[in-house]
Amino acid sequence: MVFGIRKRIHDHLVERRIRRTRLVTKYGHCNIEFGNVKYGNHFAFLVDFWTTFVEFRWRFVLFFFIASFTLSWFIFGLLWFWIARNNGDLRWQNPSKGHIPCVDNVYNLITAFLFSLETQTSIGYGGRAITPFCSGAVTLIIIQYLIGNIINCFMCGVILAKISIPKKRAKTITFSEMAVICPKKDFLCLMIRVANLRKTLMIGSQIYGKLLRTTIKPDGETIIMDQVNIEFMVDAGKDNLFFVCPLTLYHVIDNTSPFFEVAVDTLHKQEFELVVFLDGTAESTNSACQVRTSFIPLEIMWGYNFLPIISRNKEGKYRVNFSNFSKVVPVATAHCAYCFHNMKGHHLHSTDGIDNGEFEVIDNLEQPNMTKM
């Protein structure tokens, strides 16, 4: 009994380690950190300050937005206070009755700050105005106007760039939570499903994958992140996908596929990560974007196929039923790719598939024996 408990704890810890050490999360974020970066390389972020600002989180962008305007108003307020002080315009300096100030109604620090704010924002209430008798004041108002416009253009550009950043468009493209392995047109295929939640198209869409795993070469060298190309396609090809409705992408498992030696009983014992990429250009904004997701062995179901989700009503309109987007049904599938290609009679070894215990089986009157993801 103690041995069984230890084994369960060990299996649970192994599963958690696999999930935590994945390079790409299900939402496309890369789980990687950089260490021992030379201090001088940090200045490269300051040189490329535009990209640095655009990649800041919203909380920091809003902080810099508020700080840049407030600080510039305060600094120029101090300069206007200094000009008023040098000209003897302040109340505590007791100016004479015939005294001509550089700026009307600027007689302390608060009024100098208010004049700075009104000047840079072009409010112009009319209570405070510059006079033509101080050349220093004329020069300062020109400088403040130019710097104020530069701050306005820069901060508006950063906010506009963050709003229209391509990865926000990528959030409306979703992948199925699980991948499946089953026969398709006389081939054993690994299949995933992807959908564009917007009606606007992704132009020039391309799909491809990378299999990440640790390999040991014959000379003993260990490659921590060995990358193997995985080709995905649809029935019409793999380039320039017509992404108007959800697509089922498939990878043919033949003798050139890295999945050829994987069997139904060894799949979940493997250690690899399948990263899937979809590149395209948004039709509405003409901006290129990339969508990423990943699948680990526990997220690949052997002996299942996706349910159909596209239908046509009586009026001739096409309808997409997203309730079936990630639902699967068990199908007869060979024990391994070698059996599928070389041993006749092994294609229908099972009709139950290999289920993942984390997903519950649900009953549906219209589609029985479905697994909900």
Coordinates of C-alpha atoms in Angstrom, one line a residue:
M1 CA 0.0 0.0 0.0
V2 CA 2.8 2.4 0.9
F3 CA 4.5 1.5 -2.4
G4 CA 1.3 2.3 -4.3
I5 CA 1.0 5.7 -2.6
R6 CA 4.7 6.5 -3.4
K7 CA 4.1 5.6 -7.0
R8 CA 1.1 7.8 -7.3
I9 CA 2.9 10.7 -5.7
H10 CA 5.9 10.2 -8.0
D11 CA 3.6 10.1 -11.1
H12 CA 1.9 13.2 -9.9
L13 CA 5.1 15.1 -9.5
V14 CA 6.4 13.9 -12.9
E15 CA 3.2 15.1 -14.5
R16 CA 3.5 18.5 -12.8
R17 CA 7.1 18.8 -13.9
I18 CA 6.2 18.1 -17.5
R19 CA 3.5 20.7 -17.5
R20 CA 5.6 23.4 -15.8
T21 CA 8.7 22.9 -18.1
R22 CA 6.9 23.3 -21.4
L23 CA 8.5 25.9 -23.5
V24 CA 5.3 27.4 -25.0
T25 CA 2.1 27.6 -23.0
K26 CA -1.3 26.8 -24.4
Y27 CA -1.8 30.6 -25.0
G28 CA 1.5 31.1 -26.9
H29 CA 3.7 32.6 -24.2
C30 CA 7.3 31.4 -24.2
N31 CA 8.5 30.0 -20.9
I32 CA 12.2 31.0 -21.0
E33 CA 14.5 33.2 -19.1
F34 CA 17.9 34.7 -19.9
G35 CA 20.8 34.5 -17.4
N36 CA 24.3 36.0 -17.2
V37 CA 23.5 38.7 -19.8
K38 CA 26.4 41.2 -19.9
Y39 CA 25.6 44.6 -18.3
G40 CA 26.5 46.5 -21.5
N41 CA 23.8 44.6 -23.5
H42 CA 21.1 46.2 -21.3
F43 CA 21.8 49.6 -23.1
A44 CA 20.5 48.0 -26.3
F45 CA 17.0 48.2 -24.8
L46 CA 17.5 52.0 -24.3
V47 CA 18.8 52.4 -27.9
D48 CA 15.7 50.6 -29.2
F49 CA 13.5 52.7 -26.9
W50 CA 10.4 52.6 -29.1
T51 CA 10.1 48.8 -29.0
T52 CA 10.9 48.9 -25.3
F53 CA 8.0 51.2 -24.6
V54 CA 5.6 49.3 -26.9
E55 CA 6.4 46.1 -25.1
F56 CA 5.9 47.6 -21.6
R57 CA 2.8 46.4 -19.7
W58 CA -0.2 48.7 -19.7
R59 CA 0.3 49.6 -16.1
F60 CA 3.8 51.0 -16.9
V61 CA 2.7 52.7 -20.1
L62 CA -0.1 54.5 -18.1
F63 CA 2.5 55.4 -15.4
F64 CA 4.9 56.9 -18.0
F65 CA 2.0 58.7 -19.6
I66 CA 0.9 60.4 -16.4
A67 CA 4.5 61.0 -15.2
S68 CA 5.7 62.5 -18.5
F69 CA 3.0 65.2 -18.7
T70 CA 3.0 66.0 -14.9
L71 CA 6.7 66.2 -14.7
S72 CA 7.0 68.4 -17.8
W73 CA 4.3 70.7 -16.4
F74 CA 6.1 71.0 -13.1
I75 CA 9.6 71.5 -14.6
F76 CA 8.4 74.3 -16.9
G77 CA 6.4 75.7 -13.9
L78 CA 9.6 76.1 -12.0
L79 CA 11.2 77.8 -15.0
W80 CA 8.2 80.3 -15.3
F81 CA 8.6 80.9 -11.5
W82 CA 12.3 81.6 -12.0
I83 CA 11.5 84.1 -14.8
A84 CA 8.9 85.8 -12.7
R85 CA 11.3 86.0 -9.8
N86 CA 14.1 87.5 -11.9
N87 CA 11.7 90.1 -13.2
G88 CA 10.4 91.0 -9.8
D89 CA 6.8 89.8 -10.5
L90 CA 6.3 87.9 -7.3
R91 CA 4.0 89.4 -4.5
W92 CA 6.6 89.1 -1.8
Q93 CA 9.0 91.2 -4.0
N94 CA 6.4 94.1 -3.7
P95 CA 6.5 95.2 -7.4
S96 CA 5.8 98.9 -8.0
K97 CA 2.5 100.1 -9.5
G98 CA 4.0 100.8 -12.9
H99 CA 5.8 97.4 -13.0
I100 CA 5.3 95.4 -16.2
P101 CA 5.4 91.6 -15.5
C102 CA 6.7 89.0 -17.9
V103 CA 3.5 87.0 -17.4
D104 CA 0.3 88.5 -16.2
N105 CA -1.1 87.0 -13.0
V106 CA 1.9 84.8 -12.3
Y107 CA 2.9 85.8 -8.7
N108 CA 3.7 82.5 -6.9
L109 CA 4.7 78.9 -7.6
I110 CA 1.1 77.7 -7.9
T111 CA 0.2 80.3 -10.6
A112 CA 3.4 79.5 -12.4
F113 CA 2.4 75.8 -12.5
L114 CA -1.1 76.7 -13.7
F115 CA 0.4 78.8 -16.5
S116 CA 2.7 76.0 -17.5
L117 CA -0.2 73.6 -17.7
E118 CA -2.4 76.0 -19.7
T119 CA 0.4 76.7 -22.1
Q120 CA 1.4 73.1 -22.8
T121 CA -2.2 71.9 -23.2
S122 CA -3.3 75.0 -25.1
I123 CA -6.2 75.7 -22.7
G124 CA -5.8 79.5 -22.6
Y125 CA -8.3 80.6 -20.0
G126 CA -7.3 84.2 -20.6
G127 CA -6.4 85.1 -16.9
R128 CA -2.7 84.5 -17.4
A129 CA -0.8 85.6 -20.6
I130 CA 2.7 86.4 -21.6
T131 CA 3.8 90.0 -22.3
P132 CA 6.1 91.0 -25.2
F133 CA 8.7 92.7 -22.9
C134 CA 10.7 89.7 -21.7
S135 CA 12.7 87.9 -24.4
G136 CA 13.4 85.0 -22.1
A137 CA 9.7 84.3 -21.6
V138 CA 9.1 84.3 -25.4
T139 CA 11.9 81.8 -25.8
L140 CA 10.6 79.6 -23.0
I141 CA 7.1 79.4 -24.4
I142 CA 8.4 78.3 -27.8
I143 CA 10.5 75.6 -26.2
Q144 CA 7.7 74.4 -24.0
Y145 CA 5.3 74.3 -27.0
L146 CA 7.7 72.1 -29.0
I147 CA 8.5 69.7 -26.2
G148 CA 4.9 69.4 -25.3
N149 CA 4.0 68.4 -28.9
I150 CA 6.9 65.8 -28.9
I151 CA 5.5 64.2 -25.7
N152 CA 2.0 64.2 -27.2
C153 CA 3.1 62.5 -30.4
F154 CA 5.3 60.0 -28.7
M155 CA 2.8 58.9 -26.0
C156 CA -0.1 58.8 -28.5
G157 CA 2.0 56.7 -30.8
V158 CA 2.9 54.2 -28.1
I159 CA -0.8 53.8 -27.0
L160 CA -2.0 53.4 -30.6
A161 CA 0.8 50.9 -31.3
K162 CA -0.2 48.9 -28.2
I163 CA -3.8 48.9 -29.1
S164 CA -3.2 47.7 -32.7
I165 CA -0.4 45.2 -31.7
P166 CA -0.8 42.1 -33.9
K167 CA -0.8 39.6 -31.0
K168 CA -4.1 41.1 -29.8
R169 CA -5.5 39.8 -33.1
A170 CA -4.0 36.4 -32.4
K171 CA -6.2 36.1 -29.3
T172 CA -9.3 35.6 -31.6
I173 CA -7.6 32.6 -33.1
T174 CA -8.0 29.4 -31.0
F175 CA -6.7 25.9 -31.1
S176 CA -8.3 22.8 -29.8
E177 CA -7.2 21.8 -26.3
M178 CA -6.2 18.3 -27.4
A179 CA -4.7 16.7 -30.5
V180 CA -5.9 13.3 -31.8
I181 CA -4.4 10.4 -33.7
C182 CA -6.6 8.4 -36.0
P183 CA -6.9 7.2 -39.7
K184 CA -7.6 9.7 -42.4
K185 CA -7.8 8.8 -46.1
D186 CA -5.7 5.6 -45.7
F187 CA -3.2 7.4 -43.6
L188 CA -2.6 7.5 -39.9
C189 CA -2.6 11.2 -39.0
L190 CA -2.1 13.5 -36.0
M191 CA -4.8 16.1 -36.2
I192 CA -5.5 19.4 -34.5
R193 CA -8.3 22.0 -35.0
V194 CA -7.9 25.7 -35.3
A195 CA -10.6 28.4 -35.6
N196 CA -10.7 32.1 -36.5
L197 CA -13.4 33.7 -34.3
R198 CA -13.6 36.8 -36.5
K199 CA -15.3 37.0 -39.8
T200 CA -12.4 38.9 -41.3
L201 CA -9.9 36.6 -43.0
M202 CA -6.3 35.9 -42.3
I203 CA -4.5 36.4 -45.6
G204 CA -1.7 34.1 -46.6
S205 CA -2.0 31.8 -43.6
Q206 CA 0.6 29.1 -43.2
I207 CA 0.7 26.4 -40.6
Y208 CA 3.7 24.4 -39.4
G209 CA 5.0 22.8 -36.3
K210 CA 8.2 22.1 -34.3
L211 CA 8.8 19.0 -32.2
L212 CA 11.0 19.9 -29.2
R213 CA 12.8 17.1 -27.4
T214 CA 16.1 16.2 -25.8
T215 CA 18.3 13.9 -27.9
I216 CA 21.6 12.3 -27.4
K217 CA 23.9 12.0 -30.4
P218 CA 26.1 8.9 -31.0
D219 CA 29.2 10.9 -29.8
G220 CA 27.5 11.5 -26.4
E221 CA 26.5 15.1 -27.0
T222 CA 23.2 16.1 -25.4
I223 CA 20.9 18.5 -27.3
I224 CA 18.5 20.0 -24.8
M225 CA 16.2 21.6 -27.3
D226 CA 16.4 19.6 -30.5
Q227 CA 13.9 20.9 -33.1
V228 CA 12.3 18.7 -35.7
N229 CA 10.1 20.1 -38.4
I230 CA 6.5 18.8 -38.4
E231 CA 4.5 19.5 -41.6
F232 CA 0.7 20.2 -41.2
M233 CA -1.7 20.5 -44.0
V234 CA -5.4 20.5 -45.0
D235 CA -7.0 18.8 -47.9
A236 CA -6.2 21.8 -50.2
G237 CA -2.5 22.0 -49.2
K238 CA -0.5 23.7 -46.5
D239 CA 0.0 27.2 -47.9
N240 CA -2.4 30.1 -48.3
L241 CA -5.2 28.5 -46.2
F242 CA -8.7 29.7 -46.8
F243 CA -9.3 30.5 -43.2
V244 CA -13.0 31.4 -43.3
C245 CA -14.2 28.6 -41.0
P246 CA -12.5 26.3 -38.5
L247 CA -9.9 24.0 -40.1
T248 CA -8.8 20.5 -39.1
L249 CA -5.0 20.3 -39.7
Y250 CA -3.3 17.0 -40.0
H251 CA 0.2 15.6 -40.0
V252 CA 0.7 12.3 -41.8
I253 CA 2.5 9.7 -39.6
D254 CA 4.7 7.8 -42.1
N255 CA 8.2 6.4 -41.9
T256 CA 9.6 10.0 -42.2
S257 CA 7.6 11.3 -39.2
P258 CA 9.1 11.4 -35.7
F259 CA 5.9 9.9 -34.4
F260 CA 6.3 6.7 -36.5
E261 CA 8.0 4.8 -33.7
V262 CA 5.4 5.9 -31.1
A263 CA 2.7 3.4 -30.1
V264 CA -0.6 3.7 -28.2
D265 CA 0.9 2.4 -25.0
T266 CA 4.1 4.4 -25.2
L267 CA 2.7 7.8 -26.2
H268 CA 2.1 9.2 -22.8
K269 CA 5.5 8.0 -21.6
Q270 CA 7.3 10.1 -24.1
E271 CA 8.9 13.5 -23.3
F272 CA 8.4 16.0 -26.1
E273 CA 6.5 19.1 -26.9
L274 CA 4.8 19.8 -30.2
V275 CA 4.7 23.5 -30.9
V276 CA 2.3 24.6 -33.6
F277 CA 2.5 27.9 -35.4
L278 CA 0.1 29.8 -37.6
D279 CA 1.3 32.8 -39.5
G280 CA -0.9 35.2 -41.4
T281 CA -1.8 38.8 -42.2
A282 CA -4.9 40.4 -40.7
E283 CA -7.2 41.5 -43.5
S284 CA -8.6 44.6 -41.6
T285 CA -5.2 46.0 -40.4
N286 CA -2.7 44.5 -42.8
S287 CA -0.5 43.5 -39.9
A288 CA 1.3 40.2 -39.7
C289 CA 0.7 38.1 -36.7
Q290 CA 1.7 34.7 -35.4
V291 CA -0.4 32.4 -33.2
R292 CA 1.3 29.7 -31.1
T293 CA 0.3 26.8 -29.0
S294 CA 1.8 23.5 -27.8
F295 CA 0.8 19.9 -27.0
I296 CA 2.6 17.6 -24.7
P297 CA 2.0 13.8 -24.8
L298 CA -0.7 13.9 -22.2
E299 CA -2.7 16.2 -24.5
I300 CA -2.6 13.8 -27.5
M301 CA -5.4 11.3 -27.6
W302 CA -4.9 8.1 -29.6
G303 CA -7.9 6.6 -31.3
Y304 CA -10.2 9.6 -31.4
N305 CA -11.4 11.9 -34.1
F306 CA -13.0 15.4 -34.0
L307 CA -16.7 15.7 -34.4
P308 CA -18.0 17.7 -37.5
I309 CA -18.9 21.3 -36.7
I310 CA -19.8 22.7 -40.2
S311 CA -23.3 22.2 -41.5
R312 CA -25.7 23.8 -44.1
N313 CA -29.2 24.9 -43.3
K314 CA -32.3 24.9 -45.6
E315 CA -31.6 28.5 -46.7
G316 CA -28.2 27.4 -48.0
K317 CA -26.2 29.2 -45.4
Y318 CA -23.2 27.6 -43.7
R319 CA -23.3 27.2 -39.9
V320 CA -20.4 26.5 -37.5
N321 CA -21.3 24.8 -34.3
F322 CA -18.6 25.7 -31.9
S323 CA -20.0 23.5 -29.1
N324 CA -18.4 20.6 -30.9
F325 CA -15.1 22.4 -31.6
S326 CA -13.1 20.4 -29.1
K327 CA -15.3 17.3 -28.8
V328 CA -14.1 14.0 -30.0
V329 CA -15.5 10.5 -30.7
P330 CA -13.6 7.2 -30.4
V331 CA -12.7 5.5 -33.7
A332 CA -11.0 2.3 -34.7
T333 CA -7.3 3.0 -34.8
A334 CA -4.2 0.8 -35.2
H335 CA -1.9 0.1 -32.3
C336 CA 1.0 1.9 -33.9
A337 CA 2.0 3.5 -37.2
Y338 CA 4.1 0.4 -38.2
C339 CA 1.1 -1.8 -37.7
F340 CA -1.1 0.6 -39.7
H341 CA 1.3 0.5 -42.7
N342 CA 2.6 -3.0 -42.6
M343 CA 0.2 -5.4 -40.9
K344 CA -3.2 -6.0 -42.4
G345 CA -6.0 -6.6 -39.9
H346 CA -4.5 -4.4 -37.2
H347 CA -6.4 -1.3 -38.3
L348 CA -9.4 -2.1 -36.1
H349 CA -7.7 -3.2 -32.9
S350 CA -10.0 -1.0 -30.7
T351 CA -13.0 1.2 -30.9
D352 CA -12.5 2.7 -27.5
G353 CA -9.4 4.8 -28.0
I354 CA -7.0 5.8 -25.3
D355 CA -8.7 8.4 -23.1
N356 CA -7.1 11.0 -20.9
G357 CA -8.3 10.7 -17.4
E358 CA -8.4 14.5 -16.9
F359 CA -11.4 14.8 -19.3
E360 CA -14.8 13.4 -18.4
V361 CA -16.9 11.4 -20.7
I362 CA -20.3 13.0 -21.3
D363 CA -23.5 11.6 -22.7
N364 CA -25.3 13.3 -25.5
L365 CA -28.5 12.2 -27.1
E366 CA -27.4 13.3 -30.6
Q367 CA -23.8 12.3 -30.5
P368 CA -23.2 9.3 -28.1
N369 CA -19.8 8.3 -26.6
M370 CA -18.2 11.7 -26.9
T371 CA -15.3 13.0 -24.8
K372 CA -15.5 16.6 -23.7
M373 CA -12.3 18.7 -23.6

